[in-house]
């Protein structure tokens, strides 16, 4: 796997239940990332920025976002519960966030245009075996002085043809075989490559890549331990990580971002900005 671009690493954020837990790096909460959406009536590069994670992460109270600052350290934003928009049928949540100056914050965004649609999947012929990259919070080594996003690697194992049912939740999902554990819930999953390529004249260019979706579960199975004679102890069981991860397709995220409530909010903001700029 080639070197991962810093823009992709820097789109990752951490989510905690409180500012105290964020400042102490307590290993409860989840992962998230930043997505940018262009304005409809304002010229580029003006637009809107959202934090993205799983609905279950927000419902469990992890709504404090920790982001890196330029030169080291981090800052914490408390994102009010009322500001989050939860998908009715998918394990997704988004929250509008204030503009984060690149002079102060070491943050990257993923453009909503750079997310897979069902048409893109067909056009690029994505399928089982394609490499994927997961970028998020490894709670055993997440970074105390600043966020240190961890990259995990794997492959598409199954396409979202039938919904995945896990832990009582039914969710349209890519099934990916990825070396990962819990704590990455809400992380962005990219279909490779996300690196630079070298042209024949020695210059570099970025290779196109897409956000495949959002990690929502790491599937476990249960096995019985063996006694000293090698017999199964059927009255006991322990969880075993299958290595399989569920990924909410990115077109579900598009649907949420362009659903009536966020869309109306963005249009209202643009209207107010137009009125303000036209004032004497």
Short mmCIF file of C-alpha atoms in Angstrom, two decimals:
data_model
loop_
_atom_site.label_atom_id
_atom_site.label_comp_id
_atom_site.label_asym_id
_atom_site.label_seq_id
_atom_site.Cartn_x
_atom_site.Cartn_y
_atom_site.Cartn_z
CA UNK A 1 0.00 0.00 0.00
CA UNK A 2 1.47 3.41 -0.98
CA UNK A 3 1.94 6.38 1.35
CA UNK A 4 -1.35 7.91 2.55
CA UNK A 5 -1.87 11.61 1.78
CA UNK A 6 -1.83 13.98 4.77
CA UNK A 7 -5.13 15.51 3.62
CA UNK A 8 -6.80 12.18 4.28
CA UNK A 9 -5.06 11.67 7.62
CA UNK A 10 -6.06 15.17 8.76
CA UNK A 11 -9.75 14.69 7.98
CA UNK A 12 -9.96 12.34 10.98
CA UNK A 13 -11.27 13.67 14.32
CA UNK A 14 -11.90 12.06 17.72
CA UNK A 15 -15.18 12.14 19.63
CA UNK A 16 -15.58 11.95 23.42
CA UNK A 17 -18.40 12.19 25.95
CA UNK A 18 -17.02 15.31 27.64
CA UNK A 19 -14.31 17.92 27.41
CA UNK A 20 -12.56 16.29 30.37
CA UNK A 21 -12.43 12.90 28.62
CA UNK A 22 -11.18 14.60 25.46
CA UNK A 23 -8.41 16.42 27.30
CA UNK A 24 -7.35 13.26 29.17
CA UNK A 25 -7.67 10.98 26.12
CA UNK A 26 -9.93 8.53 27.97
CA UNK A 27 -10.57 5.48 25.80
CA UNK A 28 -14.34 5.86 25.46
CA UNK A 29 -16.13 7.42 22.51
CA UNK A 30 -15.54 7.03 18.81
CA UNK A 31 -14.10 8.38 15.61
CA UNK A 32 -15.33 10.86 13.04
CA UNK A 33 -14.21 12.89 10.06
CA UNK A 34 -14.85 16.18 8.28
CA UNK A 35 -16.79 16.57 5.04
CA UNK A 36 -17.16 19.76 3.01
CA UNK A 37 -20.23 20.68 0.96
CA UNK A 38 -20.20 23.46 -1.67
CA UNK A 39 -22.59 26.39 -1.43
CA UNK A 40 -25.35 26.59 -4.02
CA UNK A 41 -25.40 30.35 -4.61
CA UNK A 42 -22.03 31.53 -3.29
CA UNK A 43 -18.84 31.37 -5.35
CA UNK A 44 -16.14 28.78 -4.56
CA UNK A 45 -14.46 28.12 -2.25
CA UNK A 46 -17.32 29.09 0.05
CA UNK A 47 -19.30 26.20 1.45
CA UNK A 48 -20.25 24.27 4.56
CA UNK A 49 -18.40 21.84 6.80
CA UNK A 50 -19.82 18.89 8.73
CA UNK A 51 -18.54 16.46 11.31
CA UNK A 52 -19.58 12.90 10.42
CA UNK A 53 -19.81 9.85 12.66
CA UNK A 54 -22.18 7.00 13.53
CA UNK A 55 -25.60 7.62 14.99
CA UNK A 56 -24.83 5.18 17.80
CA UNK A 57 -21.70 7.17 18.76
CA UNK A 58 -23.80 10.34 19.18
CA UNK A 59 -26.58 8.50 21.00
CA UNK A 60 -23.98 7.18 23.46
CA UNK A 61 -23.07 10.78 24.28
CA UNK A 62 -19.78 11.20 22.39
CA UNK A 63 -20.36 14.71 21.04
CA UNK A 64 -17.11 16.53 21.99
CA UNK A 65 -14.87 16.79 18.94
CA UNK A 66 -11.08 16.92 19.36
CA UNK A 67 -9.02 18.39 16.50
CA UNK A 68 -5.32 19.05 16.06
CA UNK A 69 -3.81 22.53 16.11
CA UNK A 70 -0.98 23.77 13.92
CA UNK A 71 2.30 23.46 15.78
CA UNK A 72 1.05 20.81 18.19
CA UNK A 73 -1.66 20.27 20.77
CA UNK A 74 -5.39 20.06 20.20
CA UNK A 75 -8.63 21.94 20.71
CA UNK A 76 -12.02 20.58 21.79
CA UNK A 77 -15.43 21.64 20.48
CA UNK A 78 -18.60 20.72 22.32
CA UNK A 79 -21.15 20.01 19.58
CA UNK A 80 -24.63 20.38 21.15
CA UNK A 81 -27.00 17.45 20.87
CA UNK A 82 -29.61 19.66 19.16
CA UNK A 83 -27.19 20.45 16.31
CA UNK A 84 -26.76 16.82 15.28
CA UNK A 85 -28.87 15.41 12.47
CA UNK A 86 -29.42 11.65 12.79
CA UNK A 87 -30.28 9.49 9.80
CA UNK A 88 -33.65 7.79 10.33
CA UNK A 89 -32.65 4.46 8.74
CA UNK A 90 -28.84 4.43 8.76
CA UNK A 91 -26.14 4.47 11.42
CA UNK A 92 -25.02 7.97 10.44
CA UNK A 93 -24.99 11.39 12.09
CA UNK A 94 -23.79 14.79 10.90
CA UNK A 95 -23.28 18.11 12.65
CA UNK A 96 -22.46 21.50 11.08
CA UNK A 97 -19.26 22.90 12.54
CA UNK A 98 -17.70 26.36 12.42
CA UNK A 99 -15.08 27.24 9.88
CA UNK A 100 -11.70 25.96 11.08
CA UNK A 101 -8.90 28.24 9.88
CA UNK A 102 -6.00 26.35 8.31
CA UNK A 103 -3.71 28.89 10.00
CA UNK A 104 -4.80 27.59 13.40
CA UNK A 105 -6.05 24.04 12.86
CA UNK A 106 -4.36 21.10 11.18
CA UNK A 107 -7.52 19.82 9.61
CA UNK A 108 -8.46 18.41 6.23
CA UNK A 109 -11.84 17.81 4.64
CA UNK A 110 -13.28 15.28 2.25
CA UNK A 111 -15.32 16.92 -0.50
CA UNK A 112 -18.82 15.47 -0.76
CA UNK A 113 -18.19 15.17 -4.51
CA UNK A 114 -15.41 12.70 -3.70
CA UNK A 115 -17.74 10.08 -2.24
CA UNK A 116 -18.92 6.98 -4.07
CA UNK A 117 -22.35 6.75 -5.59
CA UNK A 118 -23.94 3.61 -6.97
CA UNK A 119 -23.14 4.96 -10.44
CA UNK A 120 -19.45 5.43 -9.55
CA UNK A 121 -19.29 1.87 -8.20
CA UNK A 122 -20.54 0.58 -11.54
CA UNK A 123 -18.37 2.95 -13.62
CA UNK A 124 -15.16 2.11 -11.76
CA UNK A 125 -16.16 -1.54 -11.37
CA UNK A 126 -15.43 -1.59 -7.63
CA UNK A 127 -15.91 -5.00 -6.10
CA UNK A 128 -14.55 -7.78 -3.87
CA UNK A 129 -10.78 -7.68 -3.64
CA UNK A 130 -10.38 -3.92 -4.05
CA UNK A 131 -8.18 -2.45 -1.34
CA UNK A 132 -9.67 -0.21 1.35
CA UNK A 133 -8.09 2.12 3.91
CA UNK A 134 -9.60 2.90 7.32
CA UNK A 135 -8.40 6.04 9.15
CA UNK A 136 -9.44 6.63 12.74
CA UNK A 137 -8.85 6.38 16.45
CA UNK A 138 -6.90 3.40 17.79
CA UNK A 139 -7.86 3.74 21.45
CA UNK A 140 -4.73 1.89 22.65
CA UNK A 141 -2.46 4.48 20.99
CA UNK A 142 -4.61 7.47 20.08
CA UNK A 143 -2.18 10.22 21.08
CA UNK A 144 -2.25 12.23 24.30
CA UNK A 145 -0.68 15.50 23.15
CA UNK A 146 -2.46 15.49 19.78
CA UNK A 147 -4.60 13.20 17.67
CA UNK A 148 -2.54 10.47 16.03
CA UNK A 149 -4.92 8.85 13.52
CA UNK A 150 -4.16 5.21 12.82
CA UNK A 151 -4.45 3.63 9.39
CA UNK A 152 -5.78 0.10 8.96
CA UNK A 153 -5.87 -1.80 5.68
CA UNK A 154 -8.06 -4.44 4.08
CA UNK A 155 -10.26 -5.37 1.15
CA UNK A 156 -13.87 -5.31 0.06
CA UNK A 157 -15.24 -8.74 0.92
CA UNK A 158 -18.89 -8.35 -0.11
CA UNK A 159 -20.91 -5.73 -1.90
CA UNK A 160 -24.03 -4.11 -0.35
CA UNK A 161 -26.48 -6.36 -2.17
CA UNK A 162 -28.33 -7.58 0.93
CA UNK A 163 -28.50 -5.67 4.26
CA UNK A 164 -26.09 -6.67 7.00
CA UNK A 165 -27.78 -7.69 10.25
CA UNK A 166 -25.55 -7.43 13.30
CA UNK A 167 -26.24 -6.90 17.00
CA UNK A 168 -29.91 -6.29 16.31
CA UNK A 169 -29.27 -3.61 13.65
CA UNK A 170 -30.12 -3.95 9.97
CA UNK A 171 -27.94 -1.76 7.76
CA UNK A 172 -27.09 -1.62 4.05
CA UNK A 173 -23.34 -2.20 4.12
CA UNK A 174 -20.18 -3.01 2.31
CA UNK A 175 -18.59 -5.95 4.14
CA UNK A 176 -14.84 -5.39 4.39
CA UNK A 177 -12.14 -7.64 5.80
CA UNK A 178 -9.99 -5.24 7.81
CA UNK A 179 -7.49 -5.74 10.62
CA UNK A 180 -9.25 -3.58 13.17
CA UNK A 181 -11.07 -3.41 16.50
CA UNK A 182 -13.74 -1.30 18.19
CA UNK A 183 -13.08 2.42 18.71
CA UNK A 184 -12.93 3.04 14.98
CA UNK A 185 -16.72 3.44 14.76
CA UNK A 186 -17.45 6.50 12.65
CA UNK A 187 -14.14 6.36 10.76
CA UNK A 188 -13.93 7.11 7.04
CA UNK A 189 -13.22 4.16 4.76
CA UNK A 190 -11.57 4.89 1.42
CA UNK A 191 -11.20 2.70 -1.59
CA UNK A 192 -7.53 2.74 -2.62
CA UNK A 193 -5.42 4.32 -3.99
CA UNK A 194 -5.10 7.58 -2.05
CA UNK A 195 -1.57 8.61 -2.88
CA UNK A 196 0.54 10.41 -5.46
CA UNK A 197 1.65 9.02 -8.80
CA UNK A 198 4.70 10.07 -10.80
CA UNK A 199 4.31 11.08 -14.42
CA UNK A 200 6.81 10.07 -17.09
CA UNK A 201 8.41 13.53 -16.88
CA UNK A 202 9.01 13.15 -13.12
CA UNK A 203 6.18 15.45 -11.97
CA UNK A 204 3.60 14.25 -9.45
CA UNK A 205 -0.16 14.19 -9.58
CA UNK A 206 -2.82 12.97 -7.18
CA UNK A 207 -4.54 9.73 -8.05
CA UNK A 208 -8.32 9.89 -7.74
CA UNK A 209 -9.81 8.10 -4.76
CA UNK A 210 -13.25 7.94 -3.20
CA UNK A 211 -14.78 7.74 0.23
CA UNK A 212 -16.35 4.29 0.22
CA UNK A 213 -18.35 4.83 3.38
CA UNK A 214 -18.39 4.98 7.19
CA UNK A 215 -17.31 2.18 9.52
CA UNK A 216 -20.23 1.20 11.78
CA UNK A 217 -19.43 -2.24 13.22
CA UNK A 218 -16.72 -4.83 13.76
CA UNK A 219 -18.32 -8.22 13.75
CA UNK A 220 -17.66 -10.79 16.45
CA UNK A 221 -18.51 -14.44 16.86
CA UNK A 222 -18.51 -16.49 20.05
CA UNK A 223 -16.62 -19.68 20.86
CA UNK A 224 -16.53 -22.08 23.80
CA UNK A 225 -13.28 -22.51 25.75
CA UNK A 226 -11.72 -25.95 26.17
CA UNK A 227 -10.96 -27.66 29.44
CA UNK A 228 -7.71 -29.42 30.26
CA UNK A 229 -8.87 -32.54 28.40
CA UNK A 230 -9.81 -30.63 25.25
CA UNK A 231 -13.57 -30.76 25.80
CA UNK A 232 -15.74 -27.76 25.06
CA UNK A 233 -17.05 -25.91 28.10
CA UNK A 234 -20.49 -25.20 26.67
CA UNK A 235 -21.59 -23.17 29.70
CA UNK A 236 -19.00 -20.51 28.87
CA UNK A 237 -18.21 -18.49 25.77
CA UNK A 238 -15.91 -15.68 24.73
CA UNK A 239 -15.99 -13.21 21.82
CA UNK A 240 -13.71 -13.60 18.81
CA UNK A 241 -13.09 -10.85 16.26
CA UNK A 242 -13.99 -12.14 12.80
CA UNK A 243 -11.96 -9.43 11.05
CA UNK A 244 -15.10 -8.33 9.22
CA UNK A 245 -16.24 -4.69 9.28
CA UNK A 246 -19.55 -3.17 8.20
CA UNK A 247 -19.34 0.05 6.16
CA UNK A 248 -22.35 2.30 5.54
CA UNK A 249 -22.16 3.21 1.81
CA UNK A 250 -21.14 6.79 1.14
CA UNK A 251 -24.26 7.45 -0.93
CA UNK A 252 -26.20 7.12 2.32
CA UNK A 253 -24.12 10.00 3.69
CA UNK A 254 -24.91 12.06 0.60
CA UNK A 255 -28.60 11.41 1.14
CA UNK A 256 -28.38 12.61 4.74
CA UNK A 257 -26.42 15.76 3.87
CA UNK A 258 -28.92 16.65 1.13
CA UNK A 259 -31.98 15.71 3.20
CA UNK A 260 -34.55 18.49 3.87
CA UNK A 261 -33.30 19.70 7.27
CA UNK A 262 -29.58 20.25 6.47
CA UNK A 263 -30.41 21.53 2.98
CA UNK A 264 -32.89 24.10 4.32
CA UNK A 265 -30.38 25.24 6.93
CA UNK A 266 -27.67 25.79 4.31
CA UNK A 267 -30.02 27.69 2.02
CA UNK A 268 -31.17 29.90 4.88
CA UNK A 269 -27.54 30.67 5.76
CA UNK A 270 -26.74 31.56 2.16
CA UNK A 271 -29.77 33.85 1.98
CA UNK A 272 -28.68 35.65 5.15
CA UNK A 273 -25.15 36.05 3.79
CA UNK A 274 -26.47 37.55 0.56
CA UNK A 275 -28.58 40.05 2.48
CA UNK A 276 -25.68 40.97 4.72
CA UNK A 277 -23.29 41.51 1.81
CA UNK A 278 -25.80 43.65 -0.07
CA UNK A 279 -26.29 46.01 2.86
CA UNK A 280 -24.77 49.52 2.51
#
